[in-house]
XYZ file of C-alpha atoms in Angstrom:
737
model
C -30.103 12.802 15.559
C -29.013 12.418 11.513
C -30.948 9.400 10.177
C -30.474 9.894 6.742
C -27.867 7.894 4.535
C -24.627 9.244 4.110
C -22.496 7.917 1.140
C -19.011 7.225 1.744
C -16.339 4.501 1.530
C -14.994 1.358 3.454
C -12.331 1.947 5.806
C -10.106 -0.928 4.868
C -8.486 -1.849 1.726
C -7.584 0.093 -1.402
C -10.751 -0.816 -3.252
C -12.223 1.720 -1.147
C -15.629 0.198 -1.920
C -18.753 2.610 -1.920
C -21.267 2.123 1.136
C -24.171 4.084 2.720
C -24.154 4.815 6.531
C -27.210 5.462 8.535
C -27.308 6.214 12.207
C -29.801 3.915 13.847
C -31.778 4.999 16.951
C -29.813 2.636 19.199
C -26.658 4.334 18.518
C -25.581 2.072 16.019
C -24.521 2.567 12.365
C -26.172 0.525 9.799
C -24.294 0.036 6.514
C -26.279 -0.439 3.118
C -25.466 -0.958 -0.331
C -24.141 2.137 -2.550
C -24.799 0.724 -6.198
C -23.505 3.949 -8.013
C -19.966 3.540 -7.359
C -18.059 1.677 -10.093
C -15.546 -0.244 -8.197
C -17.819 -2.496 -5.822
C -21.520 -1.643 -7.447
C -22.950 -2.134 -3.991
C -20.884 -5.370 -3.056
C -19.226 -5.738 0.337
C -17.001 -7.874 1.972
C -17.690 -9.080 5.693
C -15.077 -6.336 6.885
C -16.876 -3.697 5.275
C -20.248 -4.823 6.391
C -19.137 -4.988 9.842
C -16.928 -1.899 9.738
C -19.178 -0.053 12.253
C -18.621 -2.373 15.054
C -15.376 -0.804 15.820
C -17.091 2.728 16.372
C -18.982 1.256 19.476
C -17.959 2.864 22.638
C -17.117 -0.474 24.312
C -14.526 -1.270 21.668
C -13.087 1.916 20.518
C -10.800 4.521 22.777
C -12.871 7.339 24.103
C -10.430 9.006 26.520
C -6.743 10.001 26.524
C -4.828 7.757 28.490
C -1.356 8.540 30.124
C 1.079 6.371 31.814
C 1.237 6.627 35.674
C 3.467 3.897 37.674
C 3.597 1.591 34.573
C -0.186 1.806 33.997
C -2.263 3.658 31.209
C -4.777 5.872 33.088
C -7.538 8.169 31.871
C -6.332 11.647 31.642
C -7.679 15.060 30.306
C -7.068 16.152 26.777
C -4.812 19.198 28.225
C -2.912 16.875 30.025
C -2.231 14.350 27.423
C -1.098 16.836 24.859
C 1.084 18.838 27.221
C 2.947 15.440 27.991
C 3.345 14.848 24.380
C 4.563 18.277 23.635
C 7.099 17.956 26.604
C 8.365 14.594 25.537
C 9.073 15.822 22.127
C 10.469 19.169 23.114
C 12.691 17.432 25.719
C 14.223 14.978 22.897
C 14.785 17.786 20.797
C 16.593 19.896 23.137
C 18.725 16.506 24.055
C 19.282 14.810 20.959
C 18.428 17.319 18.099
C 15.535 17.201 15.746
C 16.458 13.725 14.523
C 16.353 12.452 17.836
C 12.443 12.647 17.508
C 10.663 10.063 14.883
C 7.060 10.117 13.240
C 5.645 6.925 12.146
C 2.398 7.078 9.770
C 0.077 4.995 8.357
C -1.630 3.923 4.878
C -5.019 4.238 6.435
C -4.416 8.120 7.065
C -6.591 10.373 4.779
C -4.767 12.273 2.313
C -5.240 15.602 4.373
C -4.023 13.834 7.691
C -0.645 12.325 5.716
C -0.160 15.715 4.275
C -0.438 17.332 7.634
C 1.757 14.696 9.537
C 4.390 15.082 6.842
C 4.513 18.894 7.272
C 4.309 18.631 10.955
C 7.531 16.548 10.981
C 9.211 18.763 8.741
C 7.987 22.108 9.839
C 7.192 22.047 13.738
C 9.803 19.103 14.691
C 12.334 19.589 11.977
C 12.987 15.909 11.833
C 13.988 13.952 8.988
C 12.970 10.686 10.613
C 9.534 10.015 9.215
C 7.936 7.271 7.266
C 4.905 5.040 7.374
C 3.660 1.352 7.226
C 2.970 1.837 3.508
C 6.624 1.475 2.914
C 5.596 -2.312 3.626
C 2.752 -2.523 0.982
C 4.040 -1.424 -2.606
C 7.172 0.233 -2.406
C 8.869 -2.017 -4.688
C 6.190 -1.965 -7.223
C 6.513 1.945 -6.856
C 10.260 2.137 -7.398
C 10.020 -0.353 -10.315
C 7.167 1.841 -11.738
C 9.098 5.007 -11.587
C 12.085 3.237 -13.361
C 10.178 1.992 -16.162
C 7.360 4.433 -16.578
C 8.614 7.728 -14.727
C 5.599 7.650 -12.664
C 4.056 5.363 -10.027
C 0.334 5.025 -9.631
C -1.014 1.521 -8.693
C -3.312 0.923 -11.703
C -2.494 2.888 -14.915
C -6.082 2.033 -15.925
C -9.749 1.826 -14.120
C -10.607 -1.755 -12.763
C -13.528 -1.491 -15.287
C -10.799 -2.216 -18.223
C -9.909 -5.783 -16.631
C -12.703 -7.660 -18.045
C -12.379 -6.242 -21.379
C -8.765 -7.182 -21.850
C -7.748 -10.577 -23.299
C -5.561 -12.170 -20.668
C -4.436 -11.091 -17.130
C -1.244 -12.577 -15.321
C -2.048 -12.077 -11.563
C 1.228 -12.467 -9.581
C 1.134 -13.035 -5.930
C -2.331 -11.607 -5.191
C -5.253 -13.725 -3.318
C -7.808 -11.150 -4.120
C -10.804 -13.346 -3.395
C -9.571 -13.018 0.262
C -7.857 -9.655 0.305
C -10.063 -7.805 -2.026
C -13.370 -9.994 -2.608
C -15.461 -7.553 -4.221
C -12.799 -6.919 -6.949
C -13.196 -10.579 -8.092
C -16.415 -9.971 -10.066
C -13.900 -8.197 -12.729
C -11.897 -11.235 -12.998
C -15.008 -13.362 -13.501
C -16.280 -11.192 -16.003
C -12.976 -11.235 -17.892
C -13.474 -15.074 -18.203
C -17.222 -14.635 -19.205
C -15.954 -12.349 -21.792
C -13.756 -15.205 -23.159
C -10.504 -13.890 -21.683
C -8.109 -15.951 -19.523
C -6.660 -15.636 -15.959
C -3.396 -16.941 -15.063
C -2.589 -16.954 -11.224
C 0.821 -17.149 -9.615
C 1.004 -18.458 -6.200
C 2.893 -20.985 -4.318
C -0.545 -21.874 -2.921
C -3.675 -22.817 -4.572
C -5.667 -20.288 -3.000
C -9.415 -19.342 -3.516
C -8.281 -17.032 -6.425
C -6.145 -19.431 -8.103
C -9.206 -21.925 -7.900
C -10.794 -19.418 -10.319
C -8.072 -19.381 -12.708
C -7.364 -20.817 -16.004
C -3.801 -21.636 -15.253
C -2.176 -21.699 -11.893
C 1.558 -21.667 -11.641
C 2.718 -22.504 -8.280
C 6.548 -21.453 -7.812
C 8.599 -21.757 -5.172
C 8.637 -18.584 -2.719
C 11.233 -15.692 -3.748
C 11.288 -16.999 -7.421
C 8.986 -14.850 -9.010
C 12.108 -12.687 -10.816
C 13.376 -16.067 -12.488
C 9.811 -16.933 -13.547
C 9.282 -13.487 -15.285
C 12.742 -14.000 -16.734
C 12.016 -17.298 -18.150
C 8.682 -16.217 -19.666
C 10.425 -13.179 -21.224
C 13.271 -15.763 -22.604
C 10.455 -17.855 -24.392
C 8.703 -14.486 -25.799
C 12.065 -13.771 -27.617
C 13.098 -17.525 -28.496
C 9.328 -17.799 -29.865
C 9.479 -14.640 -32.029
C 6.879 -13.110 -29.967
C 8.637 -9.595 -29.531
C 6.576 -6.660 -30.742
C 9.400 -5.392 -32.462
C 7.867 -2.122 -33.644
C 6.731 -1.219 -30.325
C 10.136 -1.833 -28.678
C 11.754 0.508 -31.471
C 9.127 3.311 -31.322
C 8.270 3.447 -27.371
C 11.067 2.074 -25.402
C 14.617 1.952 -24.609
C 17.030 -0.168 -22.939
C 15.951 -3.282 -24.839
C 19.141 -4.831 -25.882
C 20.572 -5.097 -22.253
C 17.106 -6.403 -20.978
C 17.159 -8.799 -23.851
C 20.772 -10.247 -23.035
C 19.652 -10.740 -19.259
C 16.485 -12.499 -20.053
C 18.160 -14.855 -22.521
C 20.647 -16.379 -19.717
C 17.328 -17.578 -17.987
C 16.387 -20.614 -20.508
C 13.371 -22.586 -19.630
C 15.076 -25.693 -18.054
C 17.201 -23.594 -16.009
C 14.173 -21.570 -14.609
C 12.188 -24.920 -14.152
C 14.998 -25.829 -11.829
C 14.523 -22.682 -9.757
C 10.992 -22.126 -9.554
C 9.627 -25.669 -9.869
C 7.278 -24.431 -12.690
C 7.574 -27.030 -15.633
C 8.742 -25.980 -19.153
C 5.348 -26.790 -20.699
C 3.658 -24.588 -18.267
C 6.081 -21.594 -18.945
C 4.938 -22.319 -22.704
C 1.327 -22.241 -22.252
C 1.758 -19.050 -20.253
C 3.532 -17.201 -22.736
C 0.756 -18.531 -25.391
C -2.070 -17.335 -23.431
C -0.593 -14.100 -22.629
C 0.734 -13.147 -26.070
C -2.178 -14.503 -28.505
C -4.769 -12.177 -27.318
C -4.651 -8.745 -28.621
C -4.430 -7.082 -25.115
C -3.084 -8.308 -22.050
C -2.063 -7.207 -18.409
C 0.097 -8.049 -15.604
C -0.937 -7.375 -12.153
C 1.262 -7.882 -8.995
C 0.651 -7.815 -5.403
C 2.550 -8.376 -2.175
C 3.969 -11.868 -3.358
C 6.612 -10.576 -5.727
C 6.862 -7.037 -3.969
C 7.787 -8.208 -0.473
C 11.148 -9.544 -1.209
C 14.670 -8.201 -0.803
C 14.550 -8.168 -4.635
C 11.313 -6.995 -5.233
C 11.904 -3.723 -7.546
C 13.850 -6.188 -9.705
C 11.009 -8.733 -9.637
C 8.659 -6.418 -10.487
C 11.132 -4.806 -13.200
C 11.303 -8.075 -14.869
C 7.118 -8.364 -15.000
C 7.219 -4.934 -16.543
C 9.960 -5.986 -18.948
C 7.645 -8.686 -20.193
C 4.968 -6.411 -20.824
C 7.086 -3.933 -22.586
C 8.620 -6.664 -24.735
C 5.123 -7.680 -25.828
C 3.770 -4.140 -26.474
C 1.364 -4.478 -23.562
C 1.956 -1.239 -21.811
C 0.291 2.001 -22.660
C -2.040 0.687 -24.910
C -6.016 0.214 -24.653
C -6.673 -2.511 -22.285
C -3.096 -3.608 -21.772
C -0.370 -2.646 -19.072
C 1.530 -3.460 -15.944
C -0.327 -2.519 -12.595
C 0.148 -3.053 -8.720
C -2.996 -3.930 -6.598
C -2.307 -1.623 -3.607
C -3.115 -3.004 -0.390
C -3.998 -0.221 2.475
C -6.927 1.871 2.228
C -4.826 5.030 1.282
C -1.583 3.453 0.663
C -1.639 5.353 -2.913
C -2.545 8.668 -1.508
C -0.647 7.867 1.582
C 2.613 8.020 0.124
C 2.077 11.008 -2.496
C 1.677 13.809 -0.028
C 4.891 13.711 2.486
C 4.805 11.136 4.949
C 7.080 8.965 3.376
C 10.849 9.335 4.334
C 11.977 10.732 0.737
C 8.887 12.693 -0.553
C 6.906 15.982 -0.563
C 3.246 16.399 -1.443
C 2.492 16.122 -5.094
C 4.877 13.031 -5.257
C 7.705 15.405 -5.396
C 11.346 14.220 -4.460
C 12.676 15.628 -1.055
C 16.027 15.994 -2.451
C 14.858 18.270 -5.516
C 15.665 21.720 -4.778
C 12.914 22.843 -7.334
C 10.430 20.638 -5.277
C 11.512 21.892 -1.841
C 11.484 25.450 -3.177
C 7.826 25.168 -4.316
C 6.585 23.332 -1.090
C 8.233 25.535 1.189
C 6.570 28.675 -0.536
C 3.170 26.935 0.125
C 4.303 26.346 3.664
C 5.473 29.794 4.356
C 9.178 28.593 5.372
C 12.621 28.696 4.187
C 13.735 25.910 1.655
C 16.839 25.292 3.602
C 14.905 24.554 6.854
C 13.348 21.505 5.410
C 15.389 18.220 6.502
C 16.567 16.058 3.824
C 15.460 12.438 3.476
C 15.331 10.025 6.543
C 15.495 6.419 7.256
C 12.859 3.887 5.630
C 10.337 2.141 7.801
C 12.163 -0.684 8.985
C 15.329 1.272 9.810
C 13.386 3.732 11.596
C 11.976 1.376 13.921
C 15.214 -0.301 14.167
C 16.627 2.886 15.382
C 14.286 3.476 17.995
C 15.924 4.053 21.396
C 19.208 4.606 19.904
C 19.281 7.477 17.265
C 15.702 8.143 17.944
C 14.556 8.558 21.397
C 10.970 9.676 21.170
C 8.459 8.725 18.337
C 4.936 10.201 17.463
C 3.193 7.221 15.916
C -0.314 7.471 13.927
C -2.507 4.501 12.772
C -0.013 1.835 12.608
C 0.769 -1.233 14.945
C 4.477 -2.216 13.942
C 4.595 -4.420 17.157
C 2.594 -6.997 15.268
C 3.120 -5.663 11.700
C 6.905 -5.280 11.388
C 9.320 -8.045 10.148
C 11.263 -9.452 13.279
C 8.497 -8.110 15.258
C 9.943 -9.493 18.745
C 13.259 -6.940 18.239
C 10.840 -4.154 17.051
C 8.782 -4.492 20.106
C 11.996 -4.471 22.236
C 13.136 -1.362 20.413
C 9.588 0.433 20.813
C 9.863 -0.458 24.727
C 13.524 0.918 24.516
C 12.106 4.540 23.983
C 12.470 7.434 26.076
C 8.970 8.749 24.991
C 5.893 7.091 22.992
C 2.705 8.984 21.794
C 0.178 6.762 19.787
C -2.843 7.978 18.000
C -5.316 5.358 17.499
C -8.856 4.368 17.519
C -8.184 1.188 19.581
C -5.622 0.359 22.044
C -3.405 -1.706 19.823
C -0.610 -3.966 20.801
C 1.802 -0.849 20.075
C -0.582 1.561 21.720
C -0.641 -0.862 25.052
C 3.303 0.320 25.542
C 2.929 3.902 24.811
C 3.256 6.779 27.441
C 0.575 8.732 25.897
C -2.332 7.382 23.890
C -4.833 9.701 22.238
C -8.290 8.580 20.870
C -8.841 9.853 17.485
C -11.641 9.668 15.067
C -11.707 7.426 11.918
C -13.659 6.899 8.726
C -17.495 7.481 9.516
C -16.668 9.944 12.304
C -14.826 12.370 10.048
C -14.636 13.829 6.414
C -11.326 13.672 4.101
C -10.091 12.153 0.998
C -8.453 8.729 -0.093
C -6.918 7.605 -3.162
C -7.976 4.170 -4.021
C -5.804 1.452 -6.008
C -7.026 3.004 -9.507
C -5.560 6.573 -8.587
C -9.043 7.704 -8.138
C -9.230 10.348 -5.488
C -12.498 9.927 -3.355
C -14.240 11.787 -0.525
C -15.131 9.987 2.691
C -17.967 11.787 4.246
C -18.607 12.244 7.929
C -21.871 10.221 8.930
C -22.028 10.375 12.674
C -20.664 12.372 15.486
C -17.842 11.210 17.258
C -18.129 10.253 21.138
C -17.296 12.979 23.768
C -13.477 12.896 24.332
C -12.438 11.817 20.937
C -10.671 14.253 18.445
C -9.551 14.087 14.896
C -5.666 13.509 14.151
C -5.795 17.024 12.579
C -6.867 18.566 15.843
C -4.219 16.735 17.654
C -1.565 18.194 15.379
C -2.836 21.649 15.665
C -2.895 21.470 19.282
C 0.648 20.008 19.223
C 2.302 22.657 16.809
C 0.933 25.301 18.926
C 2.248 24.073 22.317
C 5.708 23.649 20.249
C 5.516 27.550 19.123
C 3.923 27.105 15.691
C 0.612 29.085 15.989
C -0.410 28.965 11.942
C -0.303 26.658 9.061
C -1.989 23.630 10.806
C -5.962 24.132 10.643
C -8.238 21.351 11.662
C -10.800 21.858 8.793
C -10.018 18.958 6.192
C -11.180 20.823 3.356
C -9.089 23.938 4.134
C -6.159 21.507 4.189
C -7.086 19.712 0.993
C -7.057 23.158 -0.589
C -3.442 23.683 0.607
C -2.742 20.297 -0.401
C -3.774 21.446 -3.962
C -1.285 24.113 -4.425
C 1.463 22.003 -2.838
C 0.819 19.284 -5.204
C 0.305 21.602 -8.434
C 2.701 20.775 -11.287
C 4.078 17.495 -9.516
C 3.794 14.244 -10.729
C 0.696 13.604 -8.439
C -1.084 16.745 -9.337
C -4.417 17.250 -7.321
C -4.591 20.968 -8.171
C -7.659 20.431 -10.360
C -9.442 18.277 -7.643
C -12.206 19.905 -5.092
C -14.474 18.571 -2.604
C -17.163 19.640 -4.850
C -15.910 17.649 -8.083
C -15.360 14.641 -5.781
C -19.045 14.677 -4.933
C -20.436 15.410 -8.021
C -18.021 13.184 -10.157
C -17.992 10.372 -7.805
C -14.245 10.787 -7.580
C -11.545 12.026 -10.131
C -8.404 10.397 -11.235
C -4.834 11.954 -10.722
C -3.351 13.845 -12.467
C -5.761 16.259 -12.611
C -4.082 20.079 -13.034
C -5.892 23.079 -12.414
C -7.686 24.455 -15.296
C -6.086 27.888 -14.618
C -2.604 28.684 -13.345
C -4.070 31.688 -11.244
C -4.106 31.527 -7.626
C -1.835 28.622 -7.246
C 1.679 29.887 -5.755
C 5.047 28.527 -6.307
C 8.242 28.839 -8.459
C 9.422 26.924 -11.391
C 9.459 23.260 -10.772
C 10.815 21.720 -13.780
C 7.275 20.392 -14.464
C 5.824 23.018 -16.210
C 5.479 25.183 -12.873
C 2.961 24.852 -10.231
C -0.558 25.301 -11.587
C 0.459 25.190 -15.199
C -1.307 22.754 -17.618
C 0.618 19.673 -16.776
C -0.272 16.933 -19.597
C -1.413 13.966 -17.955
C 1.130 11.097 -18.709
C 0.481 9.406 -21.788
C -2.240 11.693 -23.167
C -1.990 15.047 -24.865
C -4.053 17.962 -22.979
C -6.533 18.032 -26.076
C -7.469 14.278 -25.718
C -7.791 14.018 -22.099
C -11.777 14.276 -22.459
C -12.026 11.664 -24.502
C -11.229 9.040 -21.778
C -13.507 9.914 -19.377
C -16.183 11.859 -21.136
C -16.699 15.380 -22.008
C -14.820 18.126 -19.871
C -17.552 19.926 -17.876
C -17.597 23.774 -16.573
C -17.455 23.778 -12.910
C -16.514 26.162 -10.101
C -13.486 24.837 -8.520
C -12.414 27.223 -5.959
C -9.004 28.581 -7.034
C -9.949 28.012 -10.602
C -13.166 28.274 -12.750
C -13.853 27.545 -16.337
C -13.263 24.083 -18.301
C -12.018 21.420 -15.527
C -9.463 18.964 -16.527
C -11.281 15.420 -16.486
C -8.642 13.855 -14.601
C -6.721 10.893 -16.219
C -8.221 7.067 -16.005
C -5.686 5.587 -18.135
C -2.067 6.641 -18.315
C 0.705 6.252 -20.918
C -1.626 5.962 -23.766
C 0.845 7.961 -26.185
C 3.841 8.575 -24.120
C 5.618 7.518 -20.914
C 6.209 9.979 -18.074
C 10.020 10.215 -18.996
C 11.936 13.018 -20.537
C 11.751 11.402 -24.162
C 8.226 9.745 -23.794
C 9.757 6.450 -23.715
C 9.387 3.410 -21.103
C 12.836 2.252 -19.814
C 13.596 -1.676 -19.858
C 15.889 -2.204 -16.808
C 18.048 -5.193 -17.218
C 17.563 -7.771 -14.200
C 18.836 -11.319 -13.427
C 17.679 -13.690 -10.938
C 19.361 -14.011 -7.399
C 18.392 -15.903 -4.465
C 16.403 -14.766 -1.453
C 18.259 -13.411 1.492
C 17.795 -16.499 3.427
C 17.837 -19.863 1.466
C 16.820 -23.041 3.542
C 19.662 -25.252 4.853
C 20.001 -28.330 6.819
C 19.218 -26.287 10.350
C 16.208 -24.495 8.504
C 14.750 -26.271 5.848
C 11.198 -25.322 5.001
C 10.155 -22.131 3.424
C 7.843 -19.829 5.364
C 5.670 -17.347 3.402
C 2.860 -15.001 4.933
C -0.367 -13.153 4.087
C -3.854 -12.592 4.894
C -7.358 -14.266 5.392
C -10.563 -12.893 4.379
C -11.865 -11.688 7.823
C -9.055 -10.187 9.304
C -7.277 -7.067 8.211
C -3.497 -5.924 8.372
C -2.298 -6.448 12.014
C -5.959 -7.134 13.051
C -5.987 -4.401 15.384
C -9.615 -3.299 14.577
C -10.989 -6.421 13.064
C -9.914 -8.861 15.983
C -12.315 -6.637 17.820
C -15.554 -7.644 15.663
C -17.380 -10.815 16.810
C -18.758 -12.049 13.527
C -15.208 -11.480 11.913
C -13.540 -13.487 14.752
C -16.023 -16.273 14.480
C -14.956 -16.688 10.994
C -11.272 -16.338 11.843
C -10.581 -16.757 15.349
C -6.893 -17.179 15.293
C -3.686 -17.823 13.668
C -2.752 -21.079 11.920
C 0.289 -22.943 10.268
C -1.013 -24.247 6.779
C 1.271 -27.223 5.637
C 1.257 -30.094 3.057
C 0.150 -33.444 4.108
C 3.697 -34.889 3.312
C 5.474 -32.163 5.509
C 2.823 -33.036 8.317
C 3.569 -36.503 8.104
C 7.160 -36.304 8.501
C 6.400 -33.825 11.477
C 4.053 -36.485 13.091
C 1.331 -33.784 13.232
C -2.391 -33.822 12.642
C -4.911 -31.253 11.856
C -5.090 -29.121 14.580
C -2.077 -29.841 16.488
C -0.026 -27.105 17.869
C 3.163 -26.673 15.556
C 5.983 -24.758 16.443
C 7.739 -22.586 13.442
C 11.141 -21.557 14.257
C 13.337 -19.082 12.476
C 16.754 -17.319 13.201
C 14.529 -14.627 14.622
C 11.930 -16.274 16.626
C 9.306 -18.961 17.271
C 5.644 -18.911 16.695
C 2.987 -21.687 17.706
C -0.280 -22.147 16.104
C -2.587 -25.097 15.028
C -1.749 -26.973 11.904
C -4.079 -26.717 9.135
C -3.239 -29.702 6.529
C -3.921 -29.050 2.789
C -2.740 -29.962 -0.368
C -3.036 -26.775 -1.891
C 0.572 -25.712 -0.685
C 3.685 -26.456 -1.897
C 5.572 -29.694 0.173
C 8.432 -27.287 0.906
C 6.493 -24.294 1.948
C 4.557 -23.276 4.979
C 1.985 -20.255 5.255
C 0.944 -18.359 8.236
C -1.396 -15.412 8.327
C 0.017 -12.324 9.938
C -3.170 -10.663 11.856
C -2.261 -12.008 15.522
C -0.034 -10.960 18.283
C 1.365 -13.320 20.830
C 2.726 -16.668 20.632
C 1.210 -16.943 16.952
C 2.638 -13.477 15.660
C 4.085 -14.511 12.237
C 6.117 -11.655 11.939
C 8.165 -12.700 14.883
C 9.575 -15.030 12.059
C 10.287 -12.675 9.280
C 12.858 -11.607 7.865
C 14.133 -7.925 7.685
C 16.468 -7.904 4.565
C 15.643 -4.881 2.764
C 15.563 -4.492 -1.054
C 18.243 -1.979 -1.925
C 16.183 0.265 -3.764
C 12.567 0.228 -2.131
C 13.644 -0.540 1.385
C 10.966 -3.209 1.247
C 11.523 -6.052 3.947
C 11.460 -9.580 2.721
C 8.191 -10.600 4.377
C 7.194 -13.234 1.795
C 10.224 -15.878 1.917
C 12.454 -16.882 5.049
C 13.963 -20.243 5.956
C 12.277 -22.092 8.994
C 12.045 -25.464 10.658
C 8.886 -27.182 12.177
C 8.921 -28.609 15.570
C 5.887 -30.646 17.141
C 4.475 -28.903 20.362
C 3.915 -32.127 22.883
C 1.633 -31.525 25.830
C-alpha cells in the first residue's frame, strides 16, 4: 500500500485548495497541509479537511444499480452499461437524437467535461447538453464577454487582492463559502486598504468589512447605477482612460444619469450618505476592484447587473490596470474549466462558440468528424430539465443533483420522474440518483487524476492518491464503454493525460487556449494560467479559425507576447510533448494593455434598473433569498454524509428578523412554513437582527420539506439563461402542533 503523501487539490469549491493525502493502514485517508500552493498556503476549511470521509465504502457507491420492480438492486457492470446503451439507442430510434439529453456538472474535471461534450455530439448526435454550472456564474460570463471580449472568473491572481486600495464585494459570503480566501481580504485591510461588502444580510463576511451595504434583494443593478451616477456627478470619471481604452461611454453615461441617488435609495434601501461614502472609498485609492458572486448574478437580470458593476470599473479606470479590475468569484470546483471545454449547450472546447463555422471546422478536424455532423446549440440547463419527459425522453446525468439544486425543484423532480429512461453516474446515491433506472458508481477526486481550472483561471493537476474500491470505474471508462456499445470504437480513451493532449489541440487558438499546458508543466509550475498558447504550432492540427489559427502564438489578452514573461517570471525551457523550446509562461493577469475585443477596447453596455420577476404583493409580502452555510456544499449530496459537517449544520432553517418573527408569532426554533407560488418549505426559525426585516434567508443544501429550491423562481436572464435563485416573493406561516 502506498503510504507517501500525494500533493493534490480539494474536491469542493473553486479555490481548489492544495492539500496532501496519505493512505493510512486502516484504509482511511489522512489530509495534511500543503503550504506550497499559493491560494490557501496550507489552510483548509472543514469541508476540505473531512473530504476523505465520502470515500468510505459505507458512504459511497461501490456497485452498479439497476431498477427491478421499482427497486434499485446491485448488478454487474456489463448489465448496467448494456441497459444504458439500450435505453439511449431506443430513444434515439423513436424520437431522434434530440430525444436524448445529457446533463453534466461543474465538479467534473476538464478531461471529463471535454469527453462528455464530445460524447453527446459525436456519439449521440444530440444538441441537448448543458450542466449545473449554468446556475453558477453564467451571468458574469455573459457580461464579461460583452465588456471585455473574454470570460475568465478573475483576470488576476488572488494574491493581488491585498495589494489594491479598495474591494467592493457584491453578494458573496466568502467567509462561509470559501473560508481560506478570507485571509486575502484581511491582508488587504492590514495593508491599509478597505473592504465594502454588499449583502442583504450582515454575514460573517460583512462583519469583516469597513462598510456594509444591505440592499433589498434584487436591487444590485440599481445600486451600481446609483454609484456610477455619483461618480459622474462628482467628477470622478477617468476621462483619459475612457477615451483611450473604452467604447460606448455616452450611452452608458446617459443610462446612469437617470438613476439619481434619492431614486436609488428608494429602490434599494441604501441611504444616499452610504452611496456617497462608497464612491469616495472606491475612487480615492490609486487602485480598486469589484468582485461579484451569486448574489447579483443569480437574477433574471443578472447579466445587466454584472454589466453595471463593470461599467463602474471602466468609468473609473479600474479595469485592465495593475491591481485593479472586475472579477467573478466562481463557485463550483471546476466551474471555470467545466464551461470552457464543451459541456455547455452553446460551446465547443477552448471556449469556442458552437455556432461559429470556423470553430466547428477546427474541433471537427481534431475529432475526425464532418463539421456538418455536429449539432447546433441546445437548451440551457433549466430549459433542458423542464423539457424532460416531453421533448427529451432519456437523460444521461453526471455529477449533478437537480432534484435538490434546480429552481422550482418539485416541478423538476416530477419532470425527472416522467422520463422514459434515466442513467446517473455519481459517487453517492443522491436524491436524483434514487430516481434513476441505472446508477453507476464512479471515481472522484482522490481516486483519479485529472485537471481542474480554479477561479483565477489557474489550470491545476489533481493527482490520484488511492486506488478506488473494486466495482468502481471512472466516468471516462463509462463513456468509453458506452461509445463502443453505440458503435463508436475509437476516440474515447480512458487515460486522462491522453485526453488532455487532445484537449490541448482542440483548444488551440481559442479564447481558452490550453495548447501550451502539459501535465508535466502543471506539476513543475504548480499550475498554469490560461490562455497559454503552444510555443510552436507544429503538431497541432486544425484550420484557420479567426484567432491566429490553431496552435499559433495567440497573444494573451491585454499583453503582448514579448511581455508575458514579465508577469509570472522568466519563461522557461521545457519539453511539452507536442511542443519544445521556450514555453509560454501563461497569463496570470489579463487586459493590461488591451482587451480581447477586435479593437482592444472595453465596451460599456448601457443598462437600466428593472424589477425582479416576482415582486412582493399582498399575498406574498416577503422576499426570499437563498445561499450556503460553511459546513455544507451545493446540494449536500456528499457533505450531508459527513458526521462532523452534519453536527455543525444538521438541517435547514429560516433566517428572519425579530420584527418579522414577532408579527408571525414565531420564537427561535419554531417550525416556520415559507410558501411561494411554486411550493412550500418548512424549517426551524433562526431569529436574527442581521437580516433585513422584509427578507428571509434559507440555505439550499437539503431535500425534503426543508428544500429551499421548492420555492425559488425559474425566471431566466434573457442572455445567460440564469434562473432567479436570489429573489422571489413568499409568505410565512406559523406551523402549529
